[in-house]
PDB file of C-alpha atoms in Angstrom:
ATOM      1  CA  UNK A1339      28.153 -25.448  51.592  1.00 87.00           C
ATOM      2  CA  UNK A1340      30.884 -22.834  52.129  1.00 91.00           C
ATOM      3  CA  UNK A1341      33.232 -25.517  53.447  1.00 93.00           C
ATOM      4  CA  UNK A1342      32.757 -27.631  50.299  1.00 93.00           C
ATOM      5  CA  UNK A1343      33.455 -24.571  48.168  1.00 93.00           C
ATOM      6  CA  UNK A1344      36.684 -23.915  50.031  1.00 93.00           C
ATOM      7  CA  UNK A1345      37.726 -27.568  49.833  1.00 94.00           C
ATOM      8  CA  UNK A1346      37.519 -27.429  46.043  1.00 93.00           C
ATOM      9  CA  UNK A1347      38.527 -23.824  45.454  1.00 94.00           C
ATOM     10  CA  UNK A1348      41.706 -23.600  47.543  1.00 95.00           C
ATOM     11  CA  UNK A1349      43.541 -26.402  45.671  1.00 94.00           C
ATOM     12  CA  UNK A1350      42.511 -24.916  42.311  1.00 94.00           C
ATOM     13  CA  UNK A1351      43.840 -21.504  43.307  1.00 95.00           C
ATOM     14  CA  UNK A1352      47.093 -23.013  44.584  1.00 96.00           C
ATOM     15  CA  UNK A1353      47.580 -25.111  41.442  1.00 93.00           C
ATOM     16  CA  UNK A1354      46.806 -22.130  39.220  1.00 91.00           C
ATOM     17  CA  UNK A1355      49.346 -20.034  41.103  1.00 94.00           C
ATOM     18  CA  UNK A1356      51.938 -22.799  40.776  1.00 94.00           C
ATOM     19  CA  UNK A1357      51.244 -23.136  37.049  1.00 88.00           C
ATOM     20  CA  UNK A1358      51.641 -19.388  36.476  1.00 90.00           C
ATOM     21  CA  UNK A1359      54.864 -19.336  38.491  1.00 92.00           C
ATOM     22  CA  UNK A1360      56.245 -22.289  36.491  1.00 89.00           C
ATOM     23  CA  UNK A1361      55.337 -20.597  33.200  1.00 85.00           C
ATOM     24  CA  UNK A1362      56.997 -17.303  34.168  1.00 89.00           C
ATOM     25  CA  UNK A1363      60.035 -19.166  35.502  1.00 89.00           C
ATOM     26  CA  UNK A1364      60.345 -21.170  32.260  1.00 84.00           C
ATOM     27  CA  UNK A1365      60.110 -17.978  30.203  1.00 84.00           C
ATOM     28  CA  UNK A1366      62.713 -16.193  32.333  1.00 88.00           C
ATOM     29  CA  UNK A1367      65.110 -19.161  32.432  1.00 89.00           C
ATOM     30  CA  UNK A1368      64.866 -19.970  28.731  1.00 84.00           C
ATOM     31  CA  UNK A1369      63.115 -17.694  26.301  1.00 81.00           C
ATOM     32  CA  UNK A1370      59.566 -16.938  25.221  1.00 79.00           C
ATOM     33  CA  UNK A1371      60.236 -19.047  22.149  1.00 77.00           C
ATOM     34  CA  UNK A1372      61.133 -22.110  24.215  1.00 81.00           C
ATOM     35  CA  UNK A1373      58.009 -21.635  26.304  1.00 83.00           C
ATOM     36  CA  UNK A1374      55.853 -21.347  23.171  1.00 79.00           C
ATOM     37  CA  UNK A1375      57.380 -24.477  21.635  1.00 79.00           C
ATOM     38  CA  UNK A1376      56.904 -26.407  24.875  1.00 82.00           C
ATOM     39  CA  UNK A1377      53.270 -25.262  25.003  1.00 81.00           C
ATOM     40  CA  UNK A1378      52.636 -26.387  21.435  1.00 80.00           C
ATOM     41  CA  UNK A1379      54.285 -29.739  22.093  1.00 83.00           C
ATOM     42  CA  UNK A1380      52.150 -30.170  25.213  1.00 84.00           C
ATOM     43  CA  UNK A1381      49.005 -29.443  23.222  1.00 83.00           C
ATOM     44  CA  UNK A1382      49.878 -32.016  20.587  1.00 85.00           C
ATOM     45  CA  UNK A1383      50.802 -34.619  23.205  1.00 87.00           C
ATOM     46  CA  UNK A1384      47.613 -33.969  25.186  1.00 87.00           C
ATOM     47  CA  UNK A1385      45.528 -34.385  22.048  1.00 86.00           C
ATOM     48  CA  UNK A1386      47.218 -37.647  21.107  1.00 87.00           C
ATOM     49  CA  UNK A1387      46.880 -39.037  24.643  1.00 90.00           C
ATOM     50  CA  UNK A1388      43.214 -38.075  24.687  1.00 88.00           C
ATOM     51  CA  UNK A1389      42.622 -39.795  21.368  1.00 89.00           C
ATOM     52  CA  UNK A1390      44.452 -42.996  22.337  1.00 91.00           C
ATOM     53  CA  UNK A1391      43.540 -43.252  26.009  1.00 92.00           C
ATOM     54  CA  UNK A1392      39.943 -42.093  25.911  1.00 91.00           C
ATOM     55  CA  UNK A1393      38.928 -42.739  22.317  1.00 88.00           C
ATOM     56  CA  UNK A1394      38.247 -39.055  21.709  1.00 84.00           C
ATOM     57  CA  UNK A1395      37.875 -37.919  18.121  1.00 87.00           C
ATOM     58  CA  UNK A1396      38.547 -34.436  16.812  1.00 86.00           C
ATOM     59  CA  UNK A1397      36.075 -32.669  14.596  1.00 92.00           C
ATOM     60  CA  UNK A1398      37.227 -30.769  11.529  1.00 95.00           C
ATOM     61  CA  UNK A1399      37.350 -27.592  13.621  1.00 95.00           C
ATOM     62  CA  UNK A1400      39.467 -29.397  16.234  1.00 89.00           C
ATOM     63  CA  UNK A1401      41.936 -30.593  13.575  1.00 90.00           C
ATOM     64  CA  UNK A1402      42.111 -27.100  12.108  1.00 93.00           C
ATOM     65  CA  UNK A1403      42.796 -25.666  15.555  1.00 89.00           C
ATOM     66  CA  UNK A1404      45.526 -28.214  16.241  1.00 86.00           C
ATOM     67  CA  UNK A1405      47.130 -27.617  12.852  1.00 89.00           C
ATOM     68  CA  UNK A1406      46.848 -23.834  13.245  1.00 90.00           C
ATOM     69  CA  UNK A1407      48.437 -23.942  16.697  1.00 83.00           C
ATOM     70  CA  UNK A1408      51.255 -26.198  15.545  1.00 84.00           C
ATOM     71  CA  UNK A1409      51.824 -24.318  12.288  1.00 88.00           C
ATOM     72  CA  UNK A1410      51.832 -20.961  14.044  1.00 85.00           C
ATOM     73  CA  UNK A1411      54.362 -22.175  16.584  1.00 80.00           C
ATOM     74  CA  UNK A1412      56.544 -23.560  13.808  1.00 83.00           C
ATOM     75  CA  UNK A1413      56.371 -20.363  11.755  1.00 88.00           C
ATOM     76  CA  UNK A1414      57.174 -18.264  14.814  1.00 83.00           C
ATOM     77  CA  UNK A1415      60.139 -20.501  15.632  1.00 81.00           C
ATOM     78  CA  UNK A1416      61.486 -20.270  12.094  1.00 87.00           C
ATOM     79  CA  UNK A1417      61.054 -16.489  11.926  1.00 88.00           C
ATOM     80  CA  UNK A1418      62.717 -16.011  15.302  1.00 84.00           C
ATOM     81  CA  UNK A1419      65.636 -18.251  14.342  1.00 85.00           C
ATOM     82  CA  UNK A1420      66.130 -16.414  11.043  1.00 91.00           C
ATOM     83  CA  UNK A1421      66.068 -13.067  12.822  1.00 90.00           C
ATOM     84  CA  UNK A1422      68.614 -14.274  15.360  1.00 87.00           C
ATOM     85  CA  UNK A1423      70.890 -15.597  12.584  1.00 90.00           C
ATOM     86  CA  UNK A1424      70.586 -12.329  10.652  1.00 91.00           C
ATOM     87  CA  UNK A1425      71.564 -10.298  13.722  1.00 90.00           C
ATOM     88  CA  UNK A1426      74.474 -12.637  14.361  1.00 88.00           C
ATOM     89  CA  UNK A1427      75.741 -12.206  10.792  1.00 87.00           C
ATOM     90  CA  UNK A1428      75.429  -8.403  11.040  1.00 87.00           C
ATOM     91  CA  UNK A1429      77.476  -8.394  14.254  1.00 85.00           C
ATOM     92  CA  UNK A1430      80.225 -10.503  12.687  1.00 82.00           C
ATOM     93  CA  UNK A1431      80.333  -8.507   9.464  1.00 71.00           C
TER      94      UNK A1431
END
């Protein structure tokens, strides 16, 4: 029983560690904004693949969650871009 637990648990721990490392590396190499946009895009793509490939259907709460996630990412991106442009204009002025 312990051996079966280890056979399943060790790969999960290794994959989780790899995923966290990749996320931190992406954030350090790009920006938190790029990582957030990539995460939102992944969520949308995963939802679409699940709907097409497996015939899954979202409930109203699922659609609201998807729209909220996408809208929040879009609003954050727009606000961050505006802030960056404003700082750039202040430096040049």
